mmCIF file of C-alpha atoms in Angstrom:
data_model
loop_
_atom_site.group_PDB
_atom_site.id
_atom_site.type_symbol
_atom_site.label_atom_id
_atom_site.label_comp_id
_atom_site.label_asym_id
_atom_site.label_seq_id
_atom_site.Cartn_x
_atom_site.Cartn_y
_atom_site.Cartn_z
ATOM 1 C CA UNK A 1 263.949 28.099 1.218
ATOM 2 C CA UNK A 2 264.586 31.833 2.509
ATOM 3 C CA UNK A 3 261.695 32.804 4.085
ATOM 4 C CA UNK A 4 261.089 36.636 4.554
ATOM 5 C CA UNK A 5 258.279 37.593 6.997
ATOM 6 C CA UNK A 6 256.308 40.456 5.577
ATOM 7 C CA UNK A 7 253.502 43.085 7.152
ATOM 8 C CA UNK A 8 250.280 43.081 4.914
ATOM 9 C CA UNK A 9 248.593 45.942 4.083
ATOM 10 C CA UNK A 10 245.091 46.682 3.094
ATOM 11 C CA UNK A 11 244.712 47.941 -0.857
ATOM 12 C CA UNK A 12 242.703 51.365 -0.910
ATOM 13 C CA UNK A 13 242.763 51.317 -4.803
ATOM 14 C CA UNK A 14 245.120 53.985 -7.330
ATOM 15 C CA UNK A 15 246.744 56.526 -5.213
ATOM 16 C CA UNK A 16 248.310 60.267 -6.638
ATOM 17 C CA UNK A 17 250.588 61.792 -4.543
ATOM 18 C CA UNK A 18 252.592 65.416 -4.869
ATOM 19 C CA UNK A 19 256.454 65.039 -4.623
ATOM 20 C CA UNK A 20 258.687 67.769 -3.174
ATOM 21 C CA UNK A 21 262.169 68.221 -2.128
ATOM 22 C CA UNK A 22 263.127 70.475 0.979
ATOM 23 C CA UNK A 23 265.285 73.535 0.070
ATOM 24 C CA UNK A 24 267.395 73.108 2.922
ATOM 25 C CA UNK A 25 268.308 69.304 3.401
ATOM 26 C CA UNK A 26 267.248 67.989 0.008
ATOM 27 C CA UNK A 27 264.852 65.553 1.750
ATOM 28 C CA UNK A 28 261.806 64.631 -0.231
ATOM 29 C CA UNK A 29 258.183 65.011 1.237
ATOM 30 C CA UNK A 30 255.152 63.151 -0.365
ATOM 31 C CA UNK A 31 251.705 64.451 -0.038
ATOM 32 C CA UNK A 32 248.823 62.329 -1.028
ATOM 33 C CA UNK A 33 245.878 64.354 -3.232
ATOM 34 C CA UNK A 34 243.121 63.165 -5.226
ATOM 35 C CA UNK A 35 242.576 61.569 -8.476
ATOM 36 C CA UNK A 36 240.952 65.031 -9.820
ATOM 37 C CA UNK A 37 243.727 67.317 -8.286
ATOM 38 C CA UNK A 38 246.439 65.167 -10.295
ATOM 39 C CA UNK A 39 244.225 65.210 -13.345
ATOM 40 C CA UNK A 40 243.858 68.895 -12.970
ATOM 41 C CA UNK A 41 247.467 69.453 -13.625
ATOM 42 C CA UNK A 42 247.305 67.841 -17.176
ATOM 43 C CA UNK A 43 245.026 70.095 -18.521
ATOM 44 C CA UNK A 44 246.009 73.141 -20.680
ATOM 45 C CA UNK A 45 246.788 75.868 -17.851
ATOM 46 C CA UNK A 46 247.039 72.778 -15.406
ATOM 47 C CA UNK A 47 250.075 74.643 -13.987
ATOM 48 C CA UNK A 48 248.289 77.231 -12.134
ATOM 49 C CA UNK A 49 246.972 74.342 -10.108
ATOM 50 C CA UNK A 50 250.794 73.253 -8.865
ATOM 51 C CA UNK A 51 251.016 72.055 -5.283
ATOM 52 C CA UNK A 52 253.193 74.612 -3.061
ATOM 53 C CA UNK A 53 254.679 73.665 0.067
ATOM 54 C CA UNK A 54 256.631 76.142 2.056
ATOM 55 C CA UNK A 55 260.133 75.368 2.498
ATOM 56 C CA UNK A 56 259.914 72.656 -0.129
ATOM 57 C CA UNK A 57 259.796 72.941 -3.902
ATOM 58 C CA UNK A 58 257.406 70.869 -5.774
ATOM 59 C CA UNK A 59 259.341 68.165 -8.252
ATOM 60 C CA UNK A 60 256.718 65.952 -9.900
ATOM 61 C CA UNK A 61 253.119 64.762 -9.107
ATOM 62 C CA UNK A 62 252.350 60.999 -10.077
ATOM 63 C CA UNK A 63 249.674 58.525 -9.973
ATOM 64 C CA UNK A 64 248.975 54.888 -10.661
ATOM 65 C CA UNK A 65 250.520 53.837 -7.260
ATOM 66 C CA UNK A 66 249.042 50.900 -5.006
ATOM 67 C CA UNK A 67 247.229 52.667 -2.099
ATOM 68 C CA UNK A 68 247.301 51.013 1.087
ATOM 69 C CA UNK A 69 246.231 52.039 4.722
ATOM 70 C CA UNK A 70 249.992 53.370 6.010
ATOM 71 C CA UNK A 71 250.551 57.192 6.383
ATOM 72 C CA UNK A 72 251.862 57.617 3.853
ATOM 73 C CA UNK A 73 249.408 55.507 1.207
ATOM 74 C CA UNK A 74 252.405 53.905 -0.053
ATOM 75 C CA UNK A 75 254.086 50.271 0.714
ATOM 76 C CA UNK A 76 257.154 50.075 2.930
ATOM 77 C CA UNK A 77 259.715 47.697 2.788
ATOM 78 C CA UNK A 78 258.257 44.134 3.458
ATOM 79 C CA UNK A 79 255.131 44.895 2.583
ATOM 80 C CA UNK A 80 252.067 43.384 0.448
ATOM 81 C CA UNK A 81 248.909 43.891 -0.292
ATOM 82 C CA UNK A 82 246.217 41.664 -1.957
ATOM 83 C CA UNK A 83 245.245 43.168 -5.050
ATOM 84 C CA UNK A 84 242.480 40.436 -6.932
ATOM 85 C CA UNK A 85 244.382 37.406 -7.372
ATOM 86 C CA UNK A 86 247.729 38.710 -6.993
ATOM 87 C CA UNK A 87 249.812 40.065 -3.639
ATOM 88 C CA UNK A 88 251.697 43.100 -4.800
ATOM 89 C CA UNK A 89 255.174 43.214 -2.768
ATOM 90 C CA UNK A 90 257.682 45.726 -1.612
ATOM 91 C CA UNK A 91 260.815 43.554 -0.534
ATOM 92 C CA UNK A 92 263.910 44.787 1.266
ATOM 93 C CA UNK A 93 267.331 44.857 0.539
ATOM 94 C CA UNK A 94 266.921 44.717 -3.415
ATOM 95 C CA UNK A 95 267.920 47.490 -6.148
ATOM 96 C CA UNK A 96 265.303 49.950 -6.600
ATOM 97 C CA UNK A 97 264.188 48.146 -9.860
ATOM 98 C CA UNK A 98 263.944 44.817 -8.382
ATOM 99 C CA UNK A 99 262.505 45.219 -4.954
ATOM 100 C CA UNK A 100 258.839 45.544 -5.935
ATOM 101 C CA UNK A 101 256.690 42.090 -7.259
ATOM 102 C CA UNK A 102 253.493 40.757 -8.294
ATOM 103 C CA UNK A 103 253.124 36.889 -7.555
ATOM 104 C CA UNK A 104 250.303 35.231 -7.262
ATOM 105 C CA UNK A 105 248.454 35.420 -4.053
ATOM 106 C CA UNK A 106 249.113 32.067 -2.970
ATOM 107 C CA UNK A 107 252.717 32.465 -2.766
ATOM 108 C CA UNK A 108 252.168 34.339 0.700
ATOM 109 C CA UNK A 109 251.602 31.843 3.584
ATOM 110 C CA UNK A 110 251.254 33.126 6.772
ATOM 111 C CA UNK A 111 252.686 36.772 5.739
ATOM 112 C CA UNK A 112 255.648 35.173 4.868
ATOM 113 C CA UNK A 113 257.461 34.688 1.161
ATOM 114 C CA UNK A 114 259.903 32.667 -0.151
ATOM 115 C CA UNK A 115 262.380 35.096 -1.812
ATOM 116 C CA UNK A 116 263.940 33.015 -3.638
ATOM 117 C CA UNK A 117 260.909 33.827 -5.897
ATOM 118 C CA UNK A 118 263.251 37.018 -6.989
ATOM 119 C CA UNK A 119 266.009 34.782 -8.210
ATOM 120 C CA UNK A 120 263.674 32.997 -10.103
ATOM 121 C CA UNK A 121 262.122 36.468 -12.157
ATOM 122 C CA UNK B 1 268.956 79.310 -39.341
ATOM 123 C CA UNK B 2 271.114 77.594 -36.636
ATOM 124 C CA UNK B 3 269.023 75.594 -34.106
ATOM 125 C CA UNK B 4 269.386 77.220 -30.572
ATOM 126 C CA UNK B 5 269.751 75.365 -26.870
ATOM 127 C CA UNK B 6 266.624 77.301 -24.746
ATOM 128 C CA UNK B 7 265.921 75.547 -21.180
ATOM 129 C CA UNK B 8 266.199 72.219 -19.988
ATOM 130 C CA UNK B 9 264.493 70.616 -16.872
ATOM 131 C CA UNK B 10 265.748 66.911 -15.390
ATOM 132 C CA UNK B 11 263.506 64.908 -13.247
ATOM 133 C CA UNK B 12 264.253 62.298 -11.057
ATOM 134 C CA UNK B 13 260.630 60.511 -11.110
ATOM 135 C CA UNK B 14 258.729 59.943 -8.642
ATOM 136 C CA UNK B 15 259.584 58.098 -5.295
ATOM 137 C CA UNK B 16 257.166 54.925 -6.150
ATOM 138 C CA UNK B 17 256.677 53.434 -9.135
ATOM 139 C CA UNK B 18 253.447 54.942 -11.336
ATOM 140 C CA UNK B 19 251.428 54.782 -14.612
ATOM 141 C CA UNK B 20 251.817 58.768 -14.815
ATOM 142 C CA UNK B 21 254.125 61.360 -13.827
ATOM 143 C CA UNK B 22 254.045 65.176 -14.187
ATOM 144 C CA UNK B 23 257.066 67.588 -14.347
ATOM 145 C CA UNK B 24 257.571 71.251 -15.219
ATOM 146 C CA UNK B 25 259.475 72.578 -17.800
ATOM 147 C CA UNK B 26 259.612 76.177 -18.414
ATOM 148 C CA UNK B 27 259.580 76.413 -22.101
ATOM 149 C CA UNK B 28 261.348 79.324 -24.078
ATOM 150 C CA UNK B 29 261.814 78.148 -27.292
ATOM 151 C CA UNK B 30 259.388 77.163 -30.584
ATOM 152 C CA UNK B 31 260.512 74.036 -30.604
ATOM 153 C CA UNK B 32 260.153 71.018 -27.583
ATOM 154 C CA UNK B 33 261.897 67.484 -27.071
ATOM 155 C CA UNK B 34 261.662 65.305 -23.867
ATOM 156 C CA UNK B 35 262.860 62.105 -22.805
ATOM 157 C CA UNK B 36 261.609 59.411 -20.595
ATOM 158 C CA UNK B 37 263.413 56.085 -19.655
ATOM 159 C CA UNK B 38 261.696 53.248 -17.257
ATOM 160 C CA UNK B 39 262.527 49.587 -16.455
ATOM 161 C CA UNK B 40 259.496 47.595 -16.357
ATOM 162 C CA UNK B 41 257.651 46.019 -19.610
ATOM 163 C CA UNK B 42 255.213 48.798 -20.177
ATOM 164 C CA UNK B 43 254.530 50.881 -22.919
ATOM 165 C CA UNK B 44 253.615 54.803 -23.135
ATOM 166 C CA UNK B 45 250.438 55.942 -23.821
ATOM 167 C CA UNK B 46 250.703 59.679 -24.245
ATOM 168 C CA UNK B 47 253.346 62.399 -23.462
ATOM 169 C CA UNK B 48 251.355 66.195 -23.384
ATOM 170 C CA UNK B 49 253.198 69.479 -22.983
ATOM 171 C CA UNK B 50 250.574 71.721 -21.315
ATOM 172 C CA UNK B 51 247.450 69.729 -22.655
ATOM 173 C CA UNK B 52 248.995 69.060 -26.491
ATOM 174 C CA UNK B 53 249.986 65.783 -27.110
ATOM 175 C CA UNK B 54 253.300 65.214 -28.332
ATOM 176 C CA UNK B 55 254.445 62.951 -30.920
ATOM 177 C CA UNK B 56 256.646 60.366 -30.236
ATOM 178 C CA UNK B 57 260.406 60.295 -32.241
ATOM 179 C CA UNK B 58 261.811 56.844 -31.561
ATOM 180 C CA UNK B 59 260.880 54.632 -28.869
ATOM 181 C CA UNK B 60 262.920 51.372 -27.581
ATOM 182 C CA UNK B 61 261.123 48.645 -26.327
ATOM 183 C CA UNK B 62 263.487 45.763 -24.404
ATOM 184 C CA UNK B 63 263.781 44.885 -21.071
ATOM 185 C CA UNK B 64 264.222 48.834 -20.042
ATOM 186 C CA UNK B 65 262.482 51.721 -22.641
ATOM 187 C CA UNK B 66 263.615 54.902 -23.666
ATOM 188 C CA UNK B 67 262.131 57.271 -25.200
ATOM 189 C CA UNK B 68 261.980 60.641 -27.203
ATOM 190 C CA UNK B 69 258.960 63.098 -28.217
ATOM 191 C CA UNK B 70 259.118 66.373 -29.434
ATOM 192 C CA UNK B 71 256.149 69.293 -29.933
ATOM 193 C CA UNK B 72 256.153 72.672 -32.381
ATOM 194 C CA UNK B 73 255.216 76.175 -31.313
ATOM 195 C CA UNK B 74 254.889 75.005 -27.418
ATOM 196 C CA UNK B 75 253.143 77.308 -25.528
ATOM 197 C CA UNK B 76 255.943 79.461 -23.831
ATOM 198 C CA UNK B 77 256.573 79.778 -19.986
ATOM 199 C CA UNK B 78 256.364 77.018 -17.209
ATOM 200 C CA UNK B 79 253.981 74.103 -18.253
ATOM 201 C CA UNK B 80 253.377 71.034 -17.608
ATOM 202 C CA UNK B 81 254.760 67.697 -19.068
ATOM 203 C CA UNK B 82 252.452 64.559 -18.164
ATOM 204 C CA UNK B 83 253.845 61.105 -19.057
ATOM 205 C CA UNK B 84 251.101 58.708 -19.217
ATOM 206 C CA UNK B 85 252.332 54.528 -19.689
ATOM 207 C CA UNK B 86 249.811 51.027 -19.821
ATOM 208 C CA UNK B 87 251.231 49.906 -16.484
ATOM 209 C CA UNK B 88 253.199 50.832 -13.470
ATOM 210 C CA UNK B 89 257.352 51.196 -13.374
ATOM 211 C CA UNK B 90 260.026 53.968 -11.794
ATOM 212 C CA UNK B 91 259.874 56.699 -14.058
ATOM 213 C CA UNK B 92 262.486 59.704 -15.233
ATOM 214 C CA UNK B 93 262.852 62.303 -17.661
ATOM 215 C CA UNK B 94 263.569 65.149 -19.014
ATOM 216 C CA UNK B 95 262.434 68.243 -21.398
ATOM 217 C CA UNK B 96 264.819 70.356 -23.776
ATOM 218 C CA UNK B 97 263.722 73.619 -25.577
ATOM 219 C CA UNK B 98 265.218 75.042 -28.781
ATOM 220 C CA UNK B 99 264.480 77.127 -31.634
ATOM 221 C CA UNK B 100 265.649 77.211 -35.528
ATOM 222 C CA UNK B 101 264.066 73.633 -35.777
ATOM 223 C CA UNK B 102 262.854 72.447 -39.168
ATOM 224 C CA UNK B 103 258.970 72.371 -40.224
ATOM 225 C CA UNK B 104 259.760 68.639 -40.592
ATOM 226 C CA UNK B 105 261.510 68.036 -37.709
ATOM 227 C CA UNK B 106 262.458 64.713 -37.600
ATOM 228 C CA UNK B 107 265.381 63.063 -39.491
ATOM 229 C CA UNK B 108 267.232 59.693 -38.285
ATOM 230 C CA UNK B 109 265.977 57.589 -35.651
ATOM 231 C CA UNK B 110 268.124 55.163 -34.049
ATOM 232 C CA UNK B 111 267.665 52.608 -31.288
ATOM 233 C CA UNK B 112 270.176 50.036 -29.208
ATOM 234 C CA UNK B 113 270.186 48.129 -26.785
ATOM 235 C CA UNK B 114 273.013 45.845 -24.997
ATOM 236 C CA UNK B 115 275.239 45.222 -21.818
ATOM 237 C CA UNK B 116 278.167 47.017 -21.030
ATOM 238 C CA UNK B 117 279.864 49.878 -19.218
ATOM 239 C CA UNK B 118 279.873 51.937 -22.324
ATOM 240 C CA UNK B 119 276.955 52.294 -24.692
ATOM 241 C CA UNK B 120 277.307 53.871 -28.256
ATOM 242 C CA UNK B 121 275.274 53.898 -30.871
ATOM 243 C CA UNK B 122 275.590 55.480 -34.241
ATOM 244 C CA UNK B 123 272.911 57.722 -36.181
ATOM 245 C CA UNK B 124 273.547 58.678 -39.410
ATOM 246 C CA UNK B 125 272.477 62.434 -40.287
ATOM 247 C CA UNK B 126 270.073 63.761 -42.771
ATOM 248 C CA UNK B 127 270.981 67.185 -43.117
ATOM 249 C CA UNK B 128 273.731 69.538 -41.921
ATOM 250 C CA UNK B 129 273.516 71.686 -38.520
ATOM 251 C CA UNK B 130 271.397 69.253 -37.265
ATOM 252 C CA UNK B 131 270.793 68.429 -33.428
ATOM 253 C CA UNK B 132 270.863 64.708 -32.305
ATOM 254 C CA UNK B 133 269.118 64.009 -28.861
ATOM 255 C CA UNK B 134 269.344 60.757 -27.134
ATOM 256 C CA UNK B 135 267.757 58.978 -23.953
ATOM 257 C CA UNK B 136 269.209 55.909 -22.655
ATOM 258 C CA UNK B 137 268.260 53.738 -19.360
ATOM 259 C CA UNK B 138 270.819 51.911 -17.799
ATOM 260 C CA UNK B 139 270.391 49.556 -14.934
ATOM 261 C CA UNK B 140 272.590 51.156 -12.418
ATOM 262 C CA UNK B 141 273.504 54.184 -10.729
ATOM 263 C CA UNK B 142 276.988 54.645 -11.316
ATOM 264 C CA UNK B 143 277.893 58.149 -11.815
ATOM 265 C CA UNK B 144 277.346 58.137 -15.771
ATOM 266 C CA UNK B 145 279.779 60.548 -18.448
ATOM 267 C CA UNK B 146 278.643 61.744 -22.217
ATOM 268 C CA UNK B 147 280.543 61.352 -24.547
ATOM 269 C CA UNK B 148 282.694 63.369 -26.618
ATOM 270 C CA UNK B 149 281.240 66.810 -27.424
ATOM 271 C CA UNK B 150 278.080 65.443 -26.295
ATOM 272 C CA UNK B 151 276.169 68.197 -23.909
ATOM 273 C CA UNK B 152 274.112 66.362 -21.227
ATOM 274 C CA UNK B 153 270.628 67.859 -19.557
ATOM 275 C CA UNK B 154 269.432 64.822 -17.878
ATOM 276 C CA UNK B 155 271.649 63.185 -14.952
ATOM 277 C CA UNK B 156 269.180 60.670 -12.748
ATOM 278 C CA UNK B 157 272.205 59.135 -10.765
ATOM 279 C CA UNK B 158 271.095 59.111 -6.953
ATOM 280 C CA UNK B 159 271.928 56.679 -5.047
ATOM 281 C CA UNK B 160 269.535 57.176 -2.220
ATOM 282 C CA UNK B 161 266.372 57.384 -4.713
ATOM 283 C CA UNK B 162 263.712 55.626 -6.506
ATOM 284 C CA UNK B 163 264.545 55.364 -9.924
ATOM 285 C CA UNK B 164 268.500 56.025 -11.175
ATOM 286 C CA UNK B 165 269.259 54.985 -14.392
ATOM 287 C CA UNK B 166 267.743 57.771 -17.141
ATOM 288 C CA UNK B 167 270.026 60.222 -19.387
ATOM 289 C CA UNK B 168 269.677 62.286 -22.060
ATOM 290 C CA UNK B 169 272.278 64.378 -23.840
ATOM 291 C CA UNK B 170 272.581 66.608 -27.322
ATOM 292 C CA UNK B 171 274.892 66.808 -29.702
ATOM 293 C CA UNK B 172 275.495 69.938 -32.237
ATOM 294 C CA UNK B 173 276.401 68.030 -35.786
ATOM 295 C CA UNK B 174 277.859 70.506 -38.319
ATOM 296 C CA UNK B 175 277.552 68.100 -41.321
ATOM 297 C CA UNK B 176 275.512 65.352 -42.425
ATOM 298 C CA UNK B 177 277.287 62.157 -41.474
ATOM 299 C CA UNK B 178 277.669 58.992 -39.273
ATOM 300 C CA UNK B 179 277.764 60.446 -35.407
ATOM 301 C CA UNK B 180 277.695 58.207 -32.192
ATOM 302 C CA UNK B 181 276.337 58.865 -29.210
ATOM 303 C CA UNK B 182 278.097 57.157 -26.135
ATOM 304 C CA UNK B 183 278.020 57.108 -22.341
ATOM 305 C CA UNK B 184 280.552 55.611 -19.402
ATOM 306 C CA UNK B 185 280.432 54.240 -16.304
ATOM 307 C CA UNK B 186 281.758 52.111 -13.736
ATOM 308 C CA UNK B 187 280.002 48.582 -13.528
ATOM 309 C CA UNK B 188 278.769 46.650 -16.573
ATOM 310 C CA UNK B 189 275.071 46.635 -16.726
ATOM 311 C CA UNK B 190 271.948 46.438 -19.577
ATOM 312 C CA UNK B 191 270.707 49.379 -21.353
ATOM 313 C CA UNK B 192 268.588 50.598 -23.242
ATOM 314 C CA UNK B 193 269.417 53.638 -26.047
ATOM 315 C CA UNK B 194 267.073 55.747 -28.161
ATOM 316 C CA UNK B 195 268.597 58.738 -30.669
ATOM 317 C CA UNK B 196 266.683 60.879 -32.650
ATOM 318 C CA UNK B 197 267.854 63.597 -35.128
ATOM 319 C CA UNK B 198 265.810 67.248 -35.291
ATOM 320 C CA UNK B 199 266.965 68.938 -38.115
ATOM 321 C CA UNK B 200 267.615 72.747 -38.622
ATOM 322 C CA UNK B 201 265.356 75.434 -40.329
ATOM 323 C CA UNK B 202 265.802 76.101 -43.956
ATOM 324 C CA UNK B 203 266.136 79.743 -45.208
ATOM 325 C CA UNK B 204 263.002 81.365 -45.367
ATOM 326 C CA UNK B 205 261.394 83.130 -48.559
ATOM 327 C CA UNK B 206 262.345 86.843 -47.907
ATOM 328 C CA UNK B 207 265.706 85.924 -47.907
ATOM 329 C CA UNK B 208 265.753 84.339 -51.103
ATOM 330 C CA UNK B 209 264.198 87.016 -52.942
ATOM 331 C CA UNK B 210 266.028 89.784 -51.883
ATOM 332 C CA UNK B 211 269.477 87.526 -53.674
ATOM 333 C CA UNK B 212 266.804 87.420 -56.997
ATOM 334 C CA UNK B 213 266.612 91.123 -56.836
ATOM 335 C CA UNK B 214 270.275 91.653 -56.741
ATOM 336 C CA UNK B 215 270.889 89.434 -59.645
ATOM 337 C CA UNK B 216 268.725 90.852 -62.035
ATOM 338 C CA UNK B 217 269.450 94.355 -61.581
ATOM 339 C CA UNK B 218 273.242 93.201 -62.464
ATOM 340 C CA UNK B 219 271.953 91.322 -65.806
ATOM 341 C CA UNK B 220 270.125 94.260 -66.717
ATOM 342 C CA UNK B 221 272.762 96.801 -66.186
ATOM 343 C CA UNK B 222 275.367 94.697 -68.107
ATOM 344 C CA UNK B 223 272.987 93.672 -70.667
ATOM 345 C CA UNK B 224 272.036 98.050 -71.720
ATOM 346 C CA UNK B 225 275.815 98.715 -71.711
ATOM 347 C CA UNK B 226 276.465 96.086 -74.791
ATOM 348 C CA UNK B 227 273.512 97.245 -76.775
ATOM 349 C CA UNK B 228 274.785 100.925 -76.684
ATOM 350 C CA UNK B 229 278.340 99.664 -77.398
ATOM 351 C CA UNK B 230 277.117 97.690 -80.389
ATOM 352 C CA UNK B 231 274.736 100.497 -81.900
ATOM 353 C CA UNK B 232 277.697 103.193 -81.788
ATOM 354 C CA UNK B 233 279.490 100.906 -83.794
ATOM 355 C CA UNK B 234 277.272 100.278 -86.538
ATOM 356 C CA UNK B 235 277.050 104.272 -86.903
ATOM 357 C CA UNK B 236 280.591 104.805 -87.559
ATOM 358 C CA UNK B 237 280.548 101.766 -90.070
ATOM 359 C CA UNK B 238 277.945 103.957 -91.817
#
């Protein structure tokens, strides 16, 4: 069994966050905002209410994320969070489309997974 | 009326996976089409341009989507797109505008899916001077090529980022036939492929009136030079 120790984090609920990429470097720079400043922008005229960021320009908004207590209000790498009955996880080392899972919570003992559970999905 | 290429906007998604995402696209044409691809089992549940919902073209469902929706008489300038699906996944996409587009848009629909380093898949057109737009997900991020005279507006290859995999391309088809639509790249990998065919504008009434006019002044003419001809003649006989 490959064991892979993991940090938990504490679920906050849906999070919305503003995404923009610096003009200079290309880096991208995540703001969180509110459920009603993200629904804002899909009204008619919901443009007017596009984030600005100086020295960055906006890319996308989005919403529907798992909010946990980190800076950010998004999982790192080997991360989880408890979410009902099921531990949401953000592994390491995996292609962008594989490296977040949803097992059930009892597959986490003592913040630690077995990840072979990936070759298995 | 030809159909004409207005902007096109290409988003790389956002940097988590979401149930919504929302892009700009600055919209200068009467006619709108965007894309989305993702690669977990959810579906969509609306795509709005500035408020409207749009109506979905063709939509592949496997172990990665694609998917096409289109809009008439958008509301000009920069707006927003909002892609809304049942569940969480990486998201990208990707809005074209044109013009000259038919009051009933939508011809052929086609859908693929498969494994390989270089997806095709045919659509057979309706009508001729059509425009055929695909979207295809593939689960990689090898640097991706369109095919033939295809014209792409959608490149989501980045290694460094969330979501790689989504394209979308056009292709101008002069006459109503069998076209493919086909991408390369590097390393073999599953994919998902969604075409849809918007077809051009027929000629509008003005037009055809005007030719009406034309031909019955001609008939007319020809028709008062016989009858003079023919009443001449039956003089002399008398």
């Amino acid at each position: 069994m490959a064991e892979k120790k993991l940090i938990k984090r504490k679920y906050l609920g849906v999070g919305y966050m503003h995404q923009f990429r610096k003009n200079d470097t290309g880096e991208t720079l995540l703001v969180p905002c509110t459920e009603i400043e993200y629904n804002k922008l899909a009204q008619k005229d919901g443009s007017k209410f596009n984030p600005v960021q100086d020295g960055y320009t906006w890319e996308c908004s989005f919403g529907g994320t798992y909010k946990v207590d980190t800076p950010s209000t998004l999982m790192g790498e080997d991360e989880y969070c408890i979410v009902g009955g099921d531990a949401v996880i953000i592994l390491s080392g995996k292609p962008i489309f594989e490296r977040m899972k949803i097992v059930p919570k009892e597959a986490i003992v003592d913040d630690k997974i077995d990840t072979n559970l990936w070759q298995l999905q | 009326m030809a159909i004409t290429i207005g902007n096109t906007t290409s988003t790389r998604g956002p940097a988590a996976e979401a149930t919504t995402m929302t892009f700009s696209h600055n919209s200068n044409g009467d006619f709108l089409v965007v894309t989305a691809q993702w690669f977990r089992s959810v579906t969509p549940t609306s795509y709005t341009y500035n408020g409207t919902s749009m109506t979905q073209a063709v939509y592949i469902n496997d172990t990665y989507d694609s998917v096409i929706y289109y809009l008439a008489s958008p509301t000009a300038g920069a707006n927003n797109a909002v892609l809304t699906l049942s569940g969480t996944s990486g998201i990208t996409g990707s809005a074209i505008s044109l013009t000259g587009v038919n009051a009933s848009p939508l011809g052929s629909t086609n859908t693929a899916t498969g494994t390989s380093n270089a997806p095709s898949t045919s659509l057979t057109t309706t009508a001729a001077n059509s425009i055929i737009v695909d979207s295809i997900y593939r689960n990689n991020n090898n640097t991706c090529t369109a095919g033939g005279s295809q014209i792409e507006f959608q490149d989501n290859t980045d290694l460094a980022y969330g979501t790689e995999g989504g394209m979308a391309s056009y292709l101008v088809c002069t006459t109503a036939t069998s076209y493919s639509m086909s991408w390369s790249y590097a390393s073999s990998t599953a994919w998902s492929h969604a075409l849809a065919e918007f077809k051009e504008a027929t000629a509008s009434g003005p037009t055809n009136l005007k030719s009406l006019d034309t031909n019955v002044k001609a008939n007319i003419k020809s028709y008062n030079t016989n009858v003079i001809a023919n009443v001449k003649s039956i003089n002399t006989n008398a």
